[in-house]
Amino acid sequence: MVNIGDKNEIKAVVKPEFLASSMKSGCLEVFATPMVVAFMEETALELLEPSLPDGITTVGTMVNVEHVSPTPLGAEVNFTAELIESDGRFFKFKVEAYDKAGLIAFGTHTRASVKAEKFELKAKEKYNEI
């Protein structure tokens, strides 16, 4: 069971494919905001997954992040996610990212628990309607 105040941390090294220029989210050789957000989501997901029953997973439903400082290729970044609210189905996290110079991004991220098989079926049925 995950409780309010529980935290997770992961580390990542900025690779060429994580750069804004590679992801087409900008033209500079710096850590791309979409990748910062993806690692924040991963950090939150890793905190929740071990405590979920079989057949249940979580999906991201909201991300509100400010990316406040650039990070170059090759730098190590630490990501943290702290559970700050939960009603049993929705989980809200405080998320942060730091490189060796300090804070690079912060915000909140919300995930919702879903029945994995049912959720994927819903997505497939939606596609078949198009």
Short mmCIF file of N, CA and C in Angstrom, two decimals:
data_model
loop_
_atom_site.label_atom_id
_atom_site.label_comp_id
_atom_site.label_asym_id
_atom_site.label_seq_id
_atom_site.Cartn_x
_atom_site.Cartn_y
_atom_site.Cartn_z
N MET A 1 0.84 -1.18 0.00
CA MET A 1 0.00 0.00 0.00
C MET A 1 0.88 1.25 0.00
N VAL A 2 0.54 2.20 -0.84
CA VAL A 2 1.27 3.46 -0.91
C VAL A 2 0.53 4.49 -0.06
N ASN A 3 1.27 5.23 0.73
CA ASN A 3 0.69 6.21 1.64
C ASN A 3 1.11 7.63 1.29
N ILE A 4 0.30 8.59 1.70
CA ILE A 4 0.66 9.99 1.52
C ILE A 4 2.04 10.21 2.13
N GLY A 5 2.89 10.90 1.39
CA GLY A 5 4.25 11.16 1.84
C GLY A 5 5.28 10.17 1.32
N ASP A 6 4.83 9.02 0.78
CA ASP A 6 5.77 8.07 0.20
C ASP A 6 6.41 8.69 -1.04
N LYS A 7 7.70 8.36 -1.25
CA LYS A 7 8.46 8.94 -2.35
C LYS A 7 9.18 7.87 -3.15
N ASN A 8 9.48 8.22 -4.38
CA ASN A 8 10.33 7.40 -5.23
C ASN A 8 11.31 8.33 -5.93
N GLU A 9 12.48 7.79 -6.24
CA GLU A 9 13.49 8.55 -6.97
C GLU A 9 14.09 7.67 -8.05
N ILE A 10 14.28 8.24 -9.22
CA ILE A 10 15.03 7.57 -10.28
C ILE A 10 16.06 8.55 -10.83
N LYS A 11 17.05 8.00 -11.50
CA LYS A 11 18.10 8.81 -12.12
C LYS A 11 18.16 8.47 -13.59
N ALA A 12 18.53 9.45 -14.40
CA ALA A 12 18.70 9.23 -15.83
C ALA A 12 19.82 10.12 -16.33
N VAL A 13 20.50 9.66 -17.35
CA VAL A 13 21.53 10.45 -18.01
C VAL A 13 20.94 10.96 -19.32
N VAL A 14 21.14 12.24 -19.60
CA VAL A 14 20.60 12.85 -20.82
C VAL A 14 21.34 12.29 -22.03
N LYS A 15 20.61 11.53 -22.85
CA LYS A 15 21.15 10.90 -24.05
C LYS A 15 20.78 11.74 -25.28
N PRO A 16 21.44 11.51 -26.41
CA PRO A 16 21.12 12.29 -27.61
C PRO A 16 19.64 12.25 -27.99
N GLU A 17 19.00 11.09 -27.82
CA GLU A 17 17.59 10.97 -28.19
C GLU A 17 16.66 11.71 -27.23
N PHE A 18 17.18 12.19 -26.11
CA PHE A 18 16.38 12.94 -25.13
C PHE A 18 16.46 14.46 -25.35
N LEU A 19 17.22 14.89 -26.34
CA LEU A 19 17.41 16.32 -26.57
C LEU A 19 16.22 16.94 -27.31
N ALA A 20 15.98 18.21 -27.05
CA ALA A 20 14.90 18.93 -27.73
C ALA A 20 15.07 18.86 -29.24
N SER A 21 16.31 18.97 -29.71
CA SER A 21 16.57 18.92 -31.15
C SER A 21 16.22 17.56 -31.75
N SER A 22 16.40 16.50 -30.99
CA SER A 22 16.08 15.14 -31.47
C SER A 22 14.58 14.87 -31.42
N MET A 23 13.91 15.41 -30.42
CA MET A 23 12.49 15.15 -30.22
C MET A 23 11.59 16.10 -31.00
N LYS A 24 12.19 17.08 -31.64
CA LYS A 24 11.45 18.10 -32.41
C LYS A 24 10.57 18.96 -31.51
N SER A 25 10.97 19.08 -30.23
CA SER A 25 10.24 19.98 -29.33
C SER A 25 10.98 21.31 -29.20
N GLY A 26 12.04 21.45 -29.96
CA GLY A 26 12.86 22.65 -29.98
C GLY A 26 14.05 22.38 -30.88
N CYS A 27 14.93 23.36 -30.99
CA CYS A 27 16.08 23.20 -31.87
C CYS A 27 17.41 23.14 -31.12
N LEU A 28 17.36 23.20 -29.80
CA LEU A 28 18.59 23.25 -29.01
C LEU A 28 19.01 21.87 -28.52
N GLU A 29 20.29 21.75 -28.21
CA GLU A 29 20.89 20.52 -27.71
C GLU A 29 20.78 20.48 -26.18
N VAL A 30 19.56 20.51 -25.67
CA VAL A 30 19.29 20.47 -24.24
C VAL A 30 18.19 19.44 -23.98
N PHE A 31 18.09 19.01 -22.72
CA PHE A 31 17.10 18.02 -22.29
C PHE A 31 15.70 18.52 -22.66
N ALA A 32 14.96 17.73 -23.43
CA ALA A 32 13.64 18.12 -23.91
C ALA A 32 12.59 18.03 -22.82
N THR A 33 11.72 19.01 -22.78
CA THR A 33 10.64 19.03 -21.80
C THR A 33 9.78 17.76 -21.86
N PRO A 34 9.42 17.25 -23.05
CA PRO A 34 8.62 16.01 -23.06
C PRO A 34 9.32 14.84 -22.37
N MET A 35 10.64 14.79 -22.44
CA MET A 35 11.38 13.72 -21.77
C MET A 35 11.42 13.95 -20.26
N VAL A 36 11.54 15.20 -19.84
CA VAL A 36 11.49 15.50 -18.41
C VAL A 36 10.15 15.01 -17.86
N VAL A 37 9.08 15.31 -18.55
CA VAL A 37 7.74 14.90 -18.11
C VAL A 37 7.63 13.37 -18.12
N ALA A 38 8.15 12.72 -19.15
CA ALA A 38 8.08 11.25 -19.21
C ALA A 38 8.79 10.61 -18.03
N PHE A 39 9.95 11.12 -17.66
CA PHE A 39 10.67 10.57 -16.51
C PHE A 39 9.93 10.85 -15.21
N MET A 40 9.27 11.99 -15.12
CA MET A 40 8.47 12.29 -13.93
C MET A 40 7.32 11.28 -13.81
N GLU A 41 6.66 11.00 -14.94
CA GLU A 41 5.58 10.01 -14.92
C GLU A 41 6.10 8.64 -14.53
N GLU A 42 7.26 8.26 -15.07
CA GLU A 42 7.85 6.96 -14.74
C GLU A 42 8.15 6.86 -13.24
N THR A 43 8.64 7.94 -12.66
CA THR A 43 8.97 7.94 -11.24
C THR A 43 7.72 7.70 -10.39
N ALA A 44 6.62 8.35 -10.76
CA ALA A 44 5.35 8.16 -10.04
C ALA A 44 4.81 6.74 -10.26
N LEU A 45 4.85 6.28 -11.49
CA LEU A 45 4.37 4.94 -11.82
C LEU A 45 5.11 3.88 -11.02
N GLU A 46 6.43 4.00 -10.94
CA GLU A 46 7.23 3.02 -10.21
C GLU A 46 6.88 2.98 -8.72
N LEU A 47 6.44 4.12 -8.18
CA LEU A 47 6.04 4.14 -6.78
C LEU A 47 4.75 3.35 -6.57
N LEU A 48 3.81 3.44 -7.51
CA LEU A 48 2.50 2.81 -7.36
C LEU A 48 2.46 1.34 -7.75
N GLU A 49 3.11 0.98 -8.83
CA GLU A 49 2.94 -0.35 -9.44
C GLU A 49 3.09 -1.52 -8.46
N PRO A 50 4.10 -1.54 -7.60
CA PRO A 50 4.24 -2.73 -6.73
C PRO A 50 3.07 -2.97 -5.79
N SER A 51 2.29 -1.94 -5.50
CA SER A 51 1.19 -2.10 -4.54
C SER A 51 -0.16 -2.34 -5.19
N LEU A 52 -0.21 -2.37 -6.51
CA LEU A 52 -1.49 -2.54 -7.21
C LEU A 52 -1.85 -4.02 -7.36
N PRO A 53 -3.14 -4.35 -7.25
CA PRO A 53 -3.57 -5.74 -7.46
C PRO A 53 -3.34 -6.17 -8.91
N ASP A 54 -3.29 -7.48 -9.12
CA ASP A 54 -3.14 -8.02 -10.47
C ASP A 54 -4.25 -7.49 -11.37
N GLY A 55 -3.88 -7.13 -12.60
CA GLY A 55 -4.85 -6.65 -13.57
C GLY A 55 -5.13 -5.16 -13.48
N ILE A 56 -4.57 -4.50 -12.47
CA ILE A 56 -4.78 -3.07 -12.29
C ILE A 56 -3.47 -2.34 -12.58
N THR A 57 -3.56 -1.23 -13.26
CA THR A 57 -2.41 -0.36 -13.52
C THR A 57 -2.88 1.08 -13.34
N THR A 58 -2.00 2.02 -13.61
CA THR A 58 -2.40 3.43 -13.57
C THR A 58 -2.05 4.08 -14.88
N VAL A 59 -2.82 5.10 -15.21
CA VAL A 59 -2.57 5.90 -16.41
C VAL A 59 -2.47 7.36 -15.99
N GLY A 60 -1.63 8.10 -16.70
CA GLY A 60 -1.50 9.52 -16.43
C GLY A 60 -2.74 10.25 -16.91
N THR A 61 -3.24 11.16 -16.08
CA THR A 61 -4.43 11.94 -16.44
C THR A 61 -4.18 13.44 -16.44
N MET A 62 -3.10 13.88 -15.78
CA MET A 62 -2.81 15.30 -15.73
C MET A 62 -1.33 15.51 -15.41
N VAL A 63 -0.74 16.48 -16.10
CA VAL A 63 0.64 16.88 -15.82
C VAL A 63 0.67 18.39 -15.85
N ASN A 64 1.23 18.98 -14.80
CA ASN A 64 1.39 20.43 -14.73
C ASN A 64 2.82 20.67 -14.27
N VAL A 65 3.70 20.95 -15.21
CA VAL A 65 5.13 21.03 -14.93
C VAL A 65 5.72 22.31 -15.49
N GLU A 66 6.59 22.93 -14.70
CA GLU A 66 7.40 24.06 -15.17
C GLU A 66 8.82 23.56 -15.34
N HIS A 67 9.35 23.73 -16.55
CA HIS A 67 10.73 23.35 -16.86
C HIS A 67 11.53 24.65 -16.80
N VAL A 68 12.32 24.83 -15.73
CA VAL A 68 12.87 26.14 -15.40
C VAL A 68 14.36 26.31 -15.67
N SER A 69 15.05 25.23 -16.05
CA SER A 69 16.49 25.36 -16.25
C SER A 69 16.96 24.32 -17.26
N PRO A 70 17.85 24.69 -18.20
CA PRO A 70 18.32 23.74 -19.21
C PRO A 70 19.35 22.77 -18.65
N THR A 71 19.38 21.58 -19.25
CA THR A 71 20.33 20.55 -18.86
C THR A 71 20.99 20.01 -20.13
N PRO A 72 22.33 19.93 -20.15
CA PRO A 72 23.03 19.51 -21.36
C PRO A 72 23.11 17.99 -21.53
N LEU A 73 23.49 17.59 -22.72
CA LEU A 73 23.77 16.20 -23.06
C LEU A 73 24.79 15.64 -22.07
N GLY A 74 24.54 14.42 -21.60
CA GLY A 74 25.47 13.73 -20.72
C GLY A 74 25.27 13.98 -19.24
N ALA A 75 24.46 14.95 -18.89
CA ALA A 75 24.24 15.26 -17.48
C ALA A 75 23.35 14.20 -16.83
N GLU A 76 23.57 13.97 -15.55
CA GLU A 76 22.71 13.08 -14.78
C GLU A 76 21.60 13.92 -14.15
N VAL A 77 20.37 13.38 -14.20
CA VAL A 77 19.21 14.07 -13.63
C VAL A 77 18.54 13.14 -12.63
N ASN A 78 18.20 13.69 -11.48
CA ASN A 78 17.47 12.96 -10.44
C ASN A 78 16.01 13.40 -10.47
N PHE A 79 15.11 12.44 -10.49
CA PHE A 79 13.68 12.71 -10.50
C PHE A 79 13.07 12.19 -9.20
N THR A 80 12.16 12.96 -8.60
CA THR A 80 11.45 12.50 -7.42
C THR A 80 9.95 12.66 -7.62
N ALA A 81 9.21 11.72 -7.05
CA ALA A 81 7.75 11.79 -7.03
C ALA A 81 7.31 11.48 -5.61
N GLU A 82 6.50 12.37 -5.04
CA GLU A 82 5.98 12.19 -3.69
C GLU A 82 4.46 12.19 -3.75
N LEU A 83 3.83 11.14 -3.23
CA LEU A 83 2.37 11.07 -3.20
C LEU A 83 1.84 12.12 -2.22
N ILE A 84 1.01 13.05 -2.73
CA ILE A 84 0.49 14.12 -1.86
C ILE A 84 -1.02 14.04 -1.66
N GLU A 85 -1.74 13.31 -2.52
CA GLU A 85 -3.19 13.14 -2.37
C GLU A 85 -3.59 11.82 -3.00
N SER A 86 -4.62 11.19 -2.42
CA SER A 86 -5.18 9.99 -3.02
C SER A 86 -6.57 9.72 -2.46
N ASP A 87 -7.45 9.29 -3.36
CA ASP A 87 -8.78 8.87 -2.91
C ASP A 87 -8.97 7.37 -3.16
N GLY A 88 -7.88 6.67 -3.46
CA GLY A 88 -7.94 5.25 -3.73
C GLY A 88 -7.96 4.92 -5.20
N ARG A 89 -8.46 5.82 -6.01
CA ARG A 89 -8.47 5.63 -7.47
C ARG A 89 -7.57 6.63 -8.17
N PHE A 90 -7.56 7.87 -7.68
CA PHE A 90 -6.70 8.92 -8.25
C PHE A 90 -5.56 9.19 -7.29
N PHE A 91 -4.38 9.40 -7.87
CA PHE A 91 -3.16 9.61 -7.10
C PHE A 91 -2.47 10.87 -7.62
N LYS A 92 -2.27 11.85 -6.74
CA LYS A 92 -1.62 13.10 -7.13
C LYS A 92 -0.23 13.16 -6.51
N PHE A 93 0.74 13.52 -7.34
CA PHE A 93 2.14 13.56 -6.94
C PHE A 93 2.73 14.95 -7.08
N LYS A 94 3.63 15.28 -6.17
CA LYS A 94 4.55 16.40 -6.34
C LYS A 94 5.75 15.80 -7.05
N VAL A 95 6.14 16.39 -8.19
CA VAL A 95 7.26 15.87 -8.96
C VAL A 95 8.33 16.95 -9.12
N GLU A 96 9.58 16.51 -9.08
CA GLU A 96 10.70 17.43 -9.22
C GLU A 96 11.82 16.74 -9.98
N ALA A 97 12.66 17.56 -10.62
CA ALA A 97 13.85 17.07 -11.30
C ALA A 97 15.01 18.01 -11.01
N TYR A 98 16.18 17.40 -10.74
CA TYR A 98 17.38 18.16 -10.42
C TYR A 98 18.57 17.65 -11.22
N ASP A 99 19.41 18.56 -11.68
CA ASP A 99 20.72 18.16 -12.18
C ASP A 99 21.74 18.66 -11.16
N LYS A 100 23.04 18.54 -11.44
CA LYS A 100 24.03 18.89 -10.42
C LYS A 100 24.02 20.37 -10.06
N ALA A 101 23.44 21.20 -10.92
CA ALA A 101 23.37 22.64 -10.65
C ALA A 101 22.13 23.03 -9.86
N GLY A 102 21.16 22.10 -9.72
CA GLY A 102 19.97 22.40 -8.95
C GLY A 102 18.68 22.02 -9.65
N LEU A 103 17.59 22.64 -9.22
CA LEU A 103 16.25 22.34 -9.73
C LEU A 103 16.14 22.67 -11.21
N ILE A 104 15.63 21.71 -12.00
CA ILE A 104 15.39 21.99 -13.42
C ILE A 104 13.90 21.97 -13.78
N ALA A 105 13.08 21.28 -12.97
CA ALA A 105 11.65 21.22 -13.26
C ALA A 105 10.89 20.80 -12.01
N PHE A 106 9.64 21.26 -11.93
CA PHE A 106 8.79 20.91 -10.78
C PHE A 106 7.34 21.01 -11.19
N GLY A 107 6.47 20.37 -10.41
CA GLY A 107 5.05 20.46 -10.69
C GLY A 107 4.28 19.35 -10.02
N THR A 108 3.13 19.00 -10.63
CA THR A 108 2.28 17.93 -10.13
C THR A 108 1.91 16.99 -11.27
N HIS A 109 1.58 15.79 -10.88
CA HIS A 109 1.19 14.76 -11.84
C HIS A 109 0.10 13.91 -11.19
N THR A 110 -0.97 13.64 -11.92
CA THR A 110 -2.06 12.80 -11.41
C THR A 110 -2.18 11.54 -12.26
N ARG A 111 -2.38 10.41 -11.57
CA ARG A 111 -2.59 9.13 -12.22
C ARG A 111 -3.89 8.53 -11.71
N ALA A 112 -4.56 7.74 -12.55
CA ALA A 112 -5.80 7.06 -12.18
C ALA A 112 -5.61 5.56 -12.33
N SER A 113 -6.13 4.80 -11.38
CA SER A 113 -6.06 3.34 -11.50
C SER A 113 -7.16 2.87 -12.46
N VAL A 114 -6.79 1.89 -13.27
CA VAL A 114 -7.72 1.33 -14.25
C VAL A 114 -7.51 -0.18 -14.33
N LYS A 115 -8.53 -0.88 -14.82
CA LYS A 115 -8.40 -2.29 -15.13
C LYS A 115 -7.72 -2.37 -16.48
N ALA A 116 -6.50 -2.88 -16.50
CA ALA A 116 -5.64 -2.83 -17.69
C ALA A 116 -6.31 -3.41 -18.94
N GLU A 117 -6.86 -4.60 -18.82
CA GLU A 117 -7.45 -5.27 -19.99
C GLU A 117 -8.65 -4.48 -20.52
N LYS A 118 -9.50 -4.03 -19.62
CA LYS A 118 -10.69 -3.26 -20.01
C LYS A 118 -10.30 -1.93 -20.67
N PHE A 119 -9.28 -1.29 -20.13
CA PHE A 119 -8.83 -0.01 -20.66
C PHE A 119 -8.28 -0.16 -22.08
N GLU A 120 -7.46 -1.18 -22.29
CA GLU A 120 -6.90 -1.42 -23.62
C GLU A 120 -7.99 -1.79 -24.61
N LEU A 121 -8.97 -2.58 -24.18
CA LEU A 121 -10.09 -2.95 -25.05
C LEU A 121 -10.87 -1.70 -25.46
N LYS A 122 -11.10 -0.80 -24.51
CA LYS A 122 -11.80 0.45 -24.80
C LYS A 122 -11.06 1.25 -25.88
N ALA A 123 -9.75 1.30 -25.78
CA ALA A 123 -8.94 2.03 -26.77
C ALA A 123 -9.06 1.37 -28.14
N LYS A 124 -8.98 0.06 -28.18
CA LYS A 124 -9.10 -0.65 -29.46
C LYS A 124 -10.48 -0.47 -30.09
N GLU A 125 -11.51 -0.53 -29.28
CA GLU A 125 -12.87 -0.34 -29.80
C GLU A 125 -13.04 1.07 -30.34
N LYS A 126 -12.46 2.02 -29.70
CA LYS A 126 -12.53 3.41 -30.17
C LYS A 126 -11.88 3.53 -31.54
N TYR A 127 -10.75 2.89 -31.73
CA TYR A 127 -10.04 2.94 -33.01
C TYR A 127 -10.88 2.27 -34.10
N ASN A 128 -11.55 1.16 -33.77
CA ASN A 128 -12.36 0.45 -34.75
C ASN A 128 -13.55 1.28 -35.22
N GLU A 129 -13.96 2.28 -34.43
CA GLU A 129 -15.08 3.13 -34.81
C GLU A 129 -14.68 4.21 -35.80
N ILE A 130 -13.41 4.45 -35.92
CA ILE A 130 -12.93 5.55 -36.80
C ILE A 130 -12.95 5.12 -38.25
#
